Amino acid sequence: MFVARSIAADHKDLIHDVSYDFHGRRMATCSSDQSVKVWDKSESGEWHCTASWKTHSGSVWRVTWAHPEFGQVLASCSFDRTAAVWEEIVGESNDKQRGQSHWIKRTTLVDSRTSVTDVKFAPKHMGLMLTTCSADGVVRVYEAPDVMNLSQWSLQHEISCKLSCSCISWNPSSSRAHPPMIAVGSDDSNVMYGGKVQIYEYNDNTRKYAKAETLMTVTDAVHDIAFSPNLGRSFHVLAIATKDVRIFKLVPLRKESSSTGPTKFEVQIVAQFDNHNSQVWRVSWNITSTLLASSGDDGCVRLWKANYMDNWKCTGILKGDGSPVNGSSGQPGAMNTMVGSAVQTSQNALNGSAAGRYFFPPLDAPRAGSRYGHLLPPPSLIEHSDAQFSPHSQPLNTLPEHD
Amino acid sequence: MEEVDVEPTTTPIPGFDSNQKHLGFVWGPGDILVYETIYKASGGSAGGCPFVHEVRKDEDIYSPILRKLFNESHHIFVGLQRIREDLPSKNKKPQFVSISKNYRSVIRACMEELQQVLTTLKWWKPSLSTLKGVISMMSHLSLWCEQNFNIFCTLFFVCDPLAGSLVLHLLDWVRLHKADVDEKAREVLASESPAEHQAYWDVVISYVLQGRMDEARQVLVKQAALQPAARVMFKLLDNLLMKMPIFNPGETQTLTEFDVKWRHWREEVDHCLQDQSFASNRHLEDICKILVGDEDVLLEYKELLSTWYHFLVTRLLFSHPTVKPTELHYYAQVLTTTLYMIQKPLDSILLAAFEFDIHQVIKDCSIALNNWWFVGHLTDLLDHCKLLQSHNLHFGSNLREFLLLEYASGLFTHHSLWQLAVDYFDHCPEFGRVYLELQIERVPLDTERKALKVIRICEQRQMTEQVRSICKIMAKKALRNNRLGSALSWSIRAKDAAFATLISERFLQDYCAKGTFSDLDLIDNLGPAMLLSDRLTFLGKYREFHRLYGEKRFSDAAKLLLSLMTAKIAPHSFWMTLLTDALPLLEQKEVIFSADQTHELMFCLEELTSGKSVPTPDKPMQVLGTHPLTLYLMAVSLSIS
């Protein structure tokens, strides 16, 4: 593998997510600078930024494309407690000449009371549906009943997961044998709270999502989760980013025909890798799920591949060449100390839990260039987090409002 | 089977320090985008993100020279899949052999082209050295592939029943590896006095080492002519070379007869050595010693033998000419444990091949070669020869499919080679179709032509959902660009009623605004497709009314117009327009609407106006009887009744 080209992204702050469109000809980037940028690939393979606009009033965590059957549609979610849906409209002719396109906000989804940590479109066979999850432990499923009118979205389901949610993944299978299924990961680091991955399944009779499974063996904070493409198999494969990379196989158990409850699964662990040394932050499958990529605290992206005997191995590593970062941060030395002190402060404050996405944003606009400065919790909370609390005695949504 | 641990390859990302930040990523169709980020919510420095890097996987795919290789081997592959299962195996074998040869010749063509490029590059700027390096590496590898594709096939399925002919095959193979002898020979023979050329003896001995006795004799003649005094000696050696028996399985001779003959000839050579017949000429004596397989002398010419396997083949030729395939690995092992160190991975692949360890060969090839071309095609061929099963690998067809899927997936990332991949997927019974479904719907639909091409491939394979999805995407795209006609025809193809309704509405709106229809060709020729949605039916029928009117077939037109309302095909919102359209027909001199029809028109108007019985502030209810159209219609109906 080799670096074919480098694209100057020109975001004013950290990039949190980059997302390819379905055909791989466009990408969207989002950042702590509160903006989203859309990039188009030219015939020659060059990337050009064709739109850049402020999307939220807080860090934008994730950006994702709808299936092109629904047009050119993006969804974003943010620390500002909202998710938003954007649609590209064919612009004025002079816009086109300048190679710019125009995106308009179709809706803002404001139901969450905390930072919206992930946003995903459901598989296209379910229609135009959008899911969000948030730090207050709620997964929300929205639907646009009229795909021609993206300004109308109705909240179809609210699933309470009881634990701060960090990530969601839809099971992409369109087989009739598999009801719609969604996996939710929690980044709550308290191992006492049990399994951090929950699987919810849609029940046709009750028309609700019900919990089908909790992966009890995953007790550490989960940062990302990804179902693999189904490939026509009866079972499902799920990759999880936690303190290591794990791959699970979920084999549906035969159901009694009279049973109306959710499917039960036999959960098998297929592989587990701790090569990232510490936390793993992202996992993602390629199109045909022959490769899994993960990103972790070692600052590397690792590629995992199964051979024909279903033995998984690391086949590639993408790693910085160690040359000084020539970003806007200036001297690497200075940056180093900054990172160090920030880690220390917040660890003292939060007992090491990754709770940054968990608190409400201040109402005044965040100071440019200090993404996490304003995330430090109010003093009263520090005492709370030092005290023993369980999810029941300390409901997540009773955190002090910050105004 | 034990798995060898292979170190994963590390790709450096420029300007990024893994110790300070995290590396975010996203999968693309043929690449990965990476960017620096910090995932920890608790740690963080401000600062922009300078770059998003595009990391590509397979560089080979992008070489135009290999493109030819991919194209041509695709033809051979498809041909191989067509060989019928039920043919008796003795009829199939020659076909397999010829396929193996075809593969080899496409690799050879590719290799020659690579070498040509390399020669032209020699004159280019030194800055191209990396490119040169890549090409020379590719050329080296393809050379290796070319040379070895056949020997693997030979070892694995050609030579087994005809014991004794193995050495011949091996000699052929070795000649490919040391093809430079012929070039050197030409140079020597073309020089003013060949016999005095410094490379003269190298050429003679090289020929002998490769078992090419006739060529060796021809070159030797030059020397003999120079040394009339030693004529007898030359004559003797010439005779020995000429008489060397070579087992030819085509002849009637049995292996035992050959063995007797060979031993006899060897005694004769031995005898000459003991007689010291060649003592006066060191070169001739060495040749004679080579003929009896003298190891010390062979080692002296290690330079000319260049590789351990050449050494092996030469030794077999002169010491064990009837070696059986099953004994091969024994001789190879002795050699590689005593005289040669095996270092290069390619050498260990050969060793595995001599051991008939097909699985090891395939596995090592997948690791050592940087794309799946070689292993994919080799495994497929071996699988067709039923060799994977006979070697007790229960995963036989899976291994083949696994490798072919890898190869085809690689092809799919290329903007035009993806079409070749389709056939490979077709011949992977287990996952081929799912892979194709997942991959093909992501082929960028840049133009209508490309979309049609993709749709044709899907239709041939009854992939209806993919066809629907592509049509839907195209319809959506056309609508965005305000190409209503194209949007309509794509949504008809997608059988998307809701979208067809929406576009029909747009057509009708456009008509109301401009008074004319666009895309007449399409609307006039809707045919049964019209039935996809009510609105589309109305659009088609309404346009038909316009056509009849234009053709002055007024009574047909009037009938149609009326039926659009009475049969409730027309949306209510459009009735006023229809009634207005009726006016010119009513104004014609001859009677077009019969009295009954005119009454029906009246009823329609009544229904329309009474339907608006709920007045809205901006649209006060129109009182029946005061509407100008009503008055007009009443007048007309009175006049004709």
PDB file of N, CA and C in Angstrom, chain B residues 589-641:
ATOM      1  N   LYS B 589     -67.791  24.356 -35.656  1.00  0.00           N
ATOM      2  CA  LYS B 589     -69.075  24.488 -36.366  1.00  0.00           C
ATOM      3  C   LYS B 589     -69.885  23.202 -36.268  1.00  0.00           C
ATOM      4  N   GLU B 590     -69.211  22.083 -36.570  1.00  0.00           N
ATOM      5  CA  GLU B 590     -69.980  20.831 -36.495  1.00  0.00           C
ATOM      6  C   GLU B 590     -70.117  20.415 -35.031  1.00  0.00           C
ATOM      7  N   VAL B 591     -71.097  19.608 -34.791  1.00  0.00           N
ATOM      8  CA  VAL B 591     -71.344  19.178 -33.419  1.00  0.00           C
ATOM      9  C   VAL B 591     -70.353  18.070 -33.062  1.00  0.00           C
ATOM     10  N   ILE B 592     -69.596  18.286 -31.990  1.00  0.00           N
ATOM     11  CA  ILE B 592     -68.609  17.281 -31.591  1.00  0.00           C
ATOM     12  C   ILE B 592     -69.057  16.572 -30.327  1.00  0.00           C
ATOM     13  N   PHE B 593     -69.401  17.349 -29.344  1.00  0.00           N
ATOM     14  CA  PHE B 593     -69.980  16.740 -28.150  1.00  0.00           C
ATOM     15  C   PHE B 593     -71.462  16.526 -28.400  1.00  0.00           C
ATOM     16  N   SER B 594     -71.904  15.300 -28.228  1.00  0.00           N
ATOM     17  CA  SER B 594     -73.334  15.040 -28.361  1.00  0.00           C
ATOM     18  C   SER B 594     -74.040  15.707 -27.183  1.00  0.00           C
ATOM     19  N   ALA B 595     -75.352  15.717 -27.234  1.00  0.00           N
ATOM     20  CA  ALA B 595     -76.109  16.334 -26.135  1.00  0.00           C
ATOM     21  C   ALA B 595     -75.781  15.640 -24.820  1.00  0.00           C
ATOM     22  N   ASP B 596     -75.720  14.273 -24.872  1.00  0.00           N
ATOM     23  CA  ASP B 596     -75.420  13.518 -23.650  1.00  0.00           C
ATOM     24  C   ASP B 596     -74.051  13.880 -23.106  1.00  0.00           C
ATOM     25  N   GLN B 597     -73.132  13.938 -24.040  1.00  0.00           N
ATOM     26  CA  GLN B 597     -71.752  14.247 -23.617  1.00  0.00           C
ATOM     27  C   GLN B 597     -71.674  15.635 -23.003  1.00  0.00           C
ATOM     28  N   THR B 598     -72.413  16.572 -23.595  1.00  0.00           N
ATOM     29  CA  THR B 598     -72.391  17.924 -23.057  1.00  0.00           C
ATOM     30  C   THR B 598     -72.980  17.953 -21.652  1.00  0.00           C
ATOM     31  N   HIS B 599     -74.014  17.135 -21.487  1.00  0.00           N
ATOM     32  CA  HIS B 599     -74.581  17.063 -20.136  1.00  0.00           C
ATOM     33  C   HIS B 599     -73.563  16.507 -19.162  1.00  0.00           C
ATOM     34  N   GLU B 600     -72.838  15.499 -19.629  1.00  0.00           N
ATOM     35  CA  GLU B 600     -71.808  14.923 -18.742  1.00  0.00           C
ATOM     36  C   GLU B 600     -70.766  15.964 -18.383  1.00  0.00           C
ATOM     37  N   LEU B 601     -70.404  16.780 -19.364  1.00  0.00           N
ATOM     38  CA  LEU B 601     -69.464  17.865 -19.086  1.00  0.00           C
ATOM     39  C   LEU B 601     -70.028  18.767 -17.995  1.00  0.00           C
ATOM     40  N   MET B 602     -71.316  19.056 -18.115  1.00  0.00           N
ATOM     41  CA  MET B 602     -71.981  19.903 -17.124  1.00  0.00           C
ATOM     42  C   MET B 602     -71.869  19.290 -15.729  1.00  0.00           C
ATOM     43  N   PHE B 603     -72.128  17.973 -15.706  1.00  0.00           N
ATOM     44  CA  PHE B 603     -72.059  17.301 -14.400  1.00  0.00           C
ATOM     45  C   PHE B 603     -70.658  17.394 -13.808  1.00  0.00           C
ATOM     46  N   CYS B 604     -69.682  17.200 -14.678  1.00  0.00           N
ATOM     47  CA  CYS B 604     -68.289  17.282 -14.207  1.00  0.00           C
ATOM     48  C   CYS B 604     -68.029  18.641 -13.591  1.00  0.00           C
ATOM     49  N   LEU B 605     -68.514  19.652 -14.284  1.00  0.00           N
ATOM     50  CA  LEU B 605     -68.290  21.008 -13.799  1.00  0.00           C
ATOM     51  C   LEU B 605     -68.979  21.207 -12.449  1.00  0.00           C
ATOM     52  N   GLU B 606     -70.194  20.665 -12.397  1.00  0.00           N
ATOM     53  CA  GLU B 606     -70.928  20.780 -11.141  1.00  0.00           C
ATOM     54  C   GLU B 606     -70.170  20.115 -10.008  1.00  0.00           C
ATOM     55  N   GLU B 607     -69.706  18.897 -10.309  1.00  0.00           N
ATOM     56  CA  GLU B 607     -68.996  18.129  -9.283  1.00  0.00           C
ATOM     57  C   GLU B 607     -67.770  18.893  -8.802  1.00  0.00           C
ATOM     58  N   LEU B 608     -67.092  19.468  -9.780  1.00  0.00           N
ATOM     59  CA  LEU B 608     -65.874  20.202  -9.456  1.00  0.00           C
ATOM     60  C   LEU B 608     -66.179  21.386  -8.547  1.00  0.00           C
ATOM     61  N   THR B 609     -67.179  22.151  -8.928  1.00  0.00           N
ATOM     62  CA  THR B 609     -67.468  23.364  -8.157  1.00  0.00           C
ATOM     63  C   THR B 609     -68.110  23.024  -6.827  1.00  0.00           C
ATOM     64  N   SER B 610     -68.940  21.987  -6.795  1.00  0.00           N
ATOM     65  CA  SER B 610     -69.547  21.641  -5.513  1.00  0.00           C
ATOM     66  C   SER B 610     -68.512  21.012  -4.591  1.00  0.00           C
ATOM     67  N   GLY B 611     -67.534  20.371  -5.181  1.00  0.00           N
ATOM     68  CA  GLY B 611     -66.465  19.785  -4.380  1.00  0.00           C
ATOM     69  C   GLY B 611     -65.701  20.839  -3.604  1.00  0.00           C
ATOM     70  N   LYS B 612     -65.735  22.059  -4.116  1.00  0.00           N
ATOM     71  CA  LYS B 612     -65.037  23.146  -3.430  1.00  0.00           C
ATOM     72  C   LYS B 612     -65.979  23.845  -2.453  1.00  0.00           C
ATOM     73  N   SER B 613     -66.874  23.048  -1.856  1.00  0.00           N
ATOM     74  CA  SER B 613     -67.927  23.669  -1.049  1.00  0.00           C
ATOM     75  C   SER B 613     -67.377  24.325   0.213  1.00  0.00           C
ATOM     76  N   VAL B 614     -66.216  23.906   0.643  1.00  0.00           N
ATOM     77  CA  VAL B 614     -65.661  24.566   1.822  1.00  0.00           C
ATOM     78  C   VAL B 614     -64.876  25.796   1.376  1.00  0.00           C
ATOM     79  N   PRO B 615     -65.406  26.968   1.615  1.00  0.00           N
ATOM     80  CA  PRO B 615     -64.720  28.148   1.129  1.00  0.00           C
ATOM     81  C   PRO B 615     -63.494  28.472   1.985  1.00  0.00           C
ATOM     82  N   THR B 616     -62.494  28.906   1.354  1.00  0.00           N
ATOM     83  CA  THR B 616     -61.311  29.355   2.069  1.00  0.00           C
ATOM     84  C   THR B 616     -61.200  30.848   1.847  1.00  0.00           C
ATOM     85  N   PRO B 617     -60.512  31.511   2.772  1.00  0.00           N
ATOM     86  CA  PRO B 617     -60.491  32.971   2.661  1.00  0.00           C
ATOM     87  C   PRO B 617     -59.925  33.463   1.329  1.00  0.00           C
ATOM     88  N   ASP B 618     -58.845  32.753   0.886  1.00  0.00           N
ATOM     89  CA  ASP B 618     -58.240  33.275  -0.346  1.00  0.00           C
ATOM     90  C   ASP B 618     -58.951  32.742  -1.603  1.00  0.00           C
ATOM     91  N   LYS B 619     -59.797  31.715  -1.429  1.00  0.00           N
ATOM     92  CA  LYS B 619     -60.524  31.205  -2.595  1.00  0.00           C
ATOM     93  C   LYS B 619     -62.025  31.151  -2.269  1.00  0.00           C
ATOM     94  N   PRO B 620     -62.709  32.247  -2.353  1.00  0.00           N
ATOM     95  CA  PRO B 620     -64.129  32.225  -2.038  1.00  0.00           C
ATOM     96  C   PRO B 620     -64.870  31.280  -2.985  1.00  0.00           C
ATOM     97  N   MET B 621     -65.886  30.632  -2.441  1.00  0.00           N
ATOM     98  CA  MET B 621     -66.603  29.652  -3.244  1.00  0.00           C
ATOM     99  C   MET B 621     -67.219  30.313  -4.477  1.00  0.00           C
ATOM    100  N   GLN B 622     -67.057  29.613  -5.561  1.00  0.00           N
ATOM    101  CA  GLN B 622     -67.652  30.165  -6.776  1.00  0.00           C
ATOM    102  C   GLN B 622     -69.085  29.660  -6.864  1.00  0.00           C
ATOM    103  N   VAL B 623     -69.972  30.580  -7.059  1.00  0.00           N
ATOM    104  CA  VAL B 623     -71.386  30.198  -7.071  1.00  0.00           C
ATOM    105  C   VAL B 623     -71.719  29.567  -8.409  1.00  0.00           C
ATOM    106  N   LEU B 624     -72.270  28.355  -8.315  1.00  0.00           N
ATOM    107  CA  LEU B 624     -72.630  27.667  -9.547  1.00  0.00           C
ATOM    108  C   LEU B 624     -73.623  28.525 -10.323  1.00  0.00           C
ATOM    109  N   GLY B 625     -73.346  28.614 -11.559  1.00  0.00           N
ATOM    110  CA  GLY B 625     -74.252  29.404 -12.384  1.00  0.00           C
ATOM    111  C   GLY B 625     -73.677  30.744 -12.746  1.00  0.00           C
ATOM    112  N   THR B 626     -72.754  31.217 -11.880  1.00  0.00           N
ATOM    113  CA  THR B 626     -72.149  32.496 -12.245  1.00  0.00           C
ATOM    114  C   THR B 626     -70.786  32.281 -12.888  1.00  0.00           C
ATOM    115  N   HIS B 627     -70.271  31.043 -12.782  1.00  0.00           N
ATOM    116  CA  HIS B 627     -68.965  30.772 -13.390  1.00  0.00           C
ATOM    117  C   HIS B 627     -69.080  30.935 -14.900  1.00  0.00           C
ATOM    118  N   PRO B 628     -68.169  31.652 -15.501  1.00  0.00           N
ATOM    119  CA  PRO B 628     -68.301  31.909 -16.936  1.00  0.00           C
ATOM    120  C   PRO B 628     -68.348  30.629 -17.753  1.00  0.00           C
ATOM    121  N   LEU B 629     -67.581  29.642 -17.323  1.00  0.00           N
ATOM    122  CA  LEU B 629     -67.538  28.398 -18.068  1.00  0.00           C
ATOM    123  C   LEU B 629     -68.907  27.710 -18.017  1.00  0.00           C
ATOM    124  N   THR B 630     -69.525  27.752 -16.837  1.00  0.00           N
ATOM    125  CA  THR B 630     -70.833  27.126 -16.690  1.00  0.00           C
ATOM    126  C   THR B 630     -71.848  27.778 -17.629  1.00  0.00           C
ATOM    127  N   LEU B 631     -71.785  29.080 -17.600  1.00  0.00           N
ATOM    128  CA  LEU B 631     -72.713  29.813 -18.461  1.00  0.00           C
ATOM    129  C   LEU B 631     -72.537  29.393 -19.908  1.00  0.00           C
ATOM    130  N   TYR B 632     -71.285  29.306 -20.279  1.00  0.00           N
ATOM    131  CA  TYR B 632     -70.977  28.978 -21.653  1.00  0.00           C
ATOM    132  C   TYR B 632     -71.483  27.598 -22.011  1.00  0.00           C
ATOM    133  N   LEU B 633     -71.160  26.651 -21.117  1.00  0.00           N
ATOM    134  CA  LEU B 633     -71.580  25.284 -21.364  1.00  0.00           C
ATOM    135  C   LEU B 633     -73.105  25.180 -21.444  1.00  0.00           C
ATOM    136  N   MET B 634     -73.755  25.903 -20.548  1.00  0.00           N
ATOM    137  CA  MET B 634     -75.215  25.864 -20.553  1.00  0.00           C
ATOM    138  C   MET B 634     -75.753  26.362 -21.883  1.00  0.00           C
ATOM    139  N   ALA B 635     -75.152  27.435 -22.299  1.00  0.00           N
ATOM    140  CA  ALA B 635     -75.595  28.016 -23.567  1.00  0.00           C
ATOM    141  C   ALA B 635     -75.428  27.018 -24.694  1.00  0.00           C
ATOM    142  N   VAL B 636     -74.256  26.384 -24.708  1.00  0.00           N
ATOM    143  CA  VAL B 636     -73.979  25.451 -25.796  1.00  0.00           C
ATOM    144  C   VAL B 636     -74.940  24.276 -25.734  1.00  0.00           C
ATOM    145  N   SER B 637     -75.118  23.742 -24.529  1.00  0.00           N
ATOM    146  CA  SER B 637     -75.973  22.560 -24.434  1.00  0.00           C
ATOM    147  C   SER B 637     -77.418  22.887 -24.826  1.00  0.00           C
ATOM    148  N   LEU B 638     -77.801  24.097 -24.496  1.00  0.00           N
ATOM    149  CA  LEU B 638     -79.144  24.500 -24.903  1.00  0.00           C
ATOM    150  C   LEU B 638     -79.265  24.553 -26.418  1.00  0.00           C
ATOM    151  N   SER B 639     -78.208  25.116 -27.032  1.00  0.00           N
ATOM    152  CA  SER B 639     -78.262  25.327 -28.471  1.00  0.00           C
ATOM    153  C   SER B 639     -78.325  24.018 -29.242  1.00  0.00           C
ATOM    154  N   ILE B 640     -77.735  22.965 -28.658  1.00  0.00           N
ATOM    155  CA  ILE B 640     -77.730  21.719 -29.438  1.00  0.00           C
ATOM    156  C   ILE B 640     -78.876  20.800 -29.052  1.00  0.00           C
ATOM    157  N   SER B 641     -79.530  21.106 -27.969  1.00  0.00           N
ATOM    158  CA  SER B 641     -80.595  20.182 -27.573  1.00  0.00           C
ATOM    159  C   SER B 641     -81.894  20.463 -28.328  1.00  0.00           C
TER     160      SER B 641
END
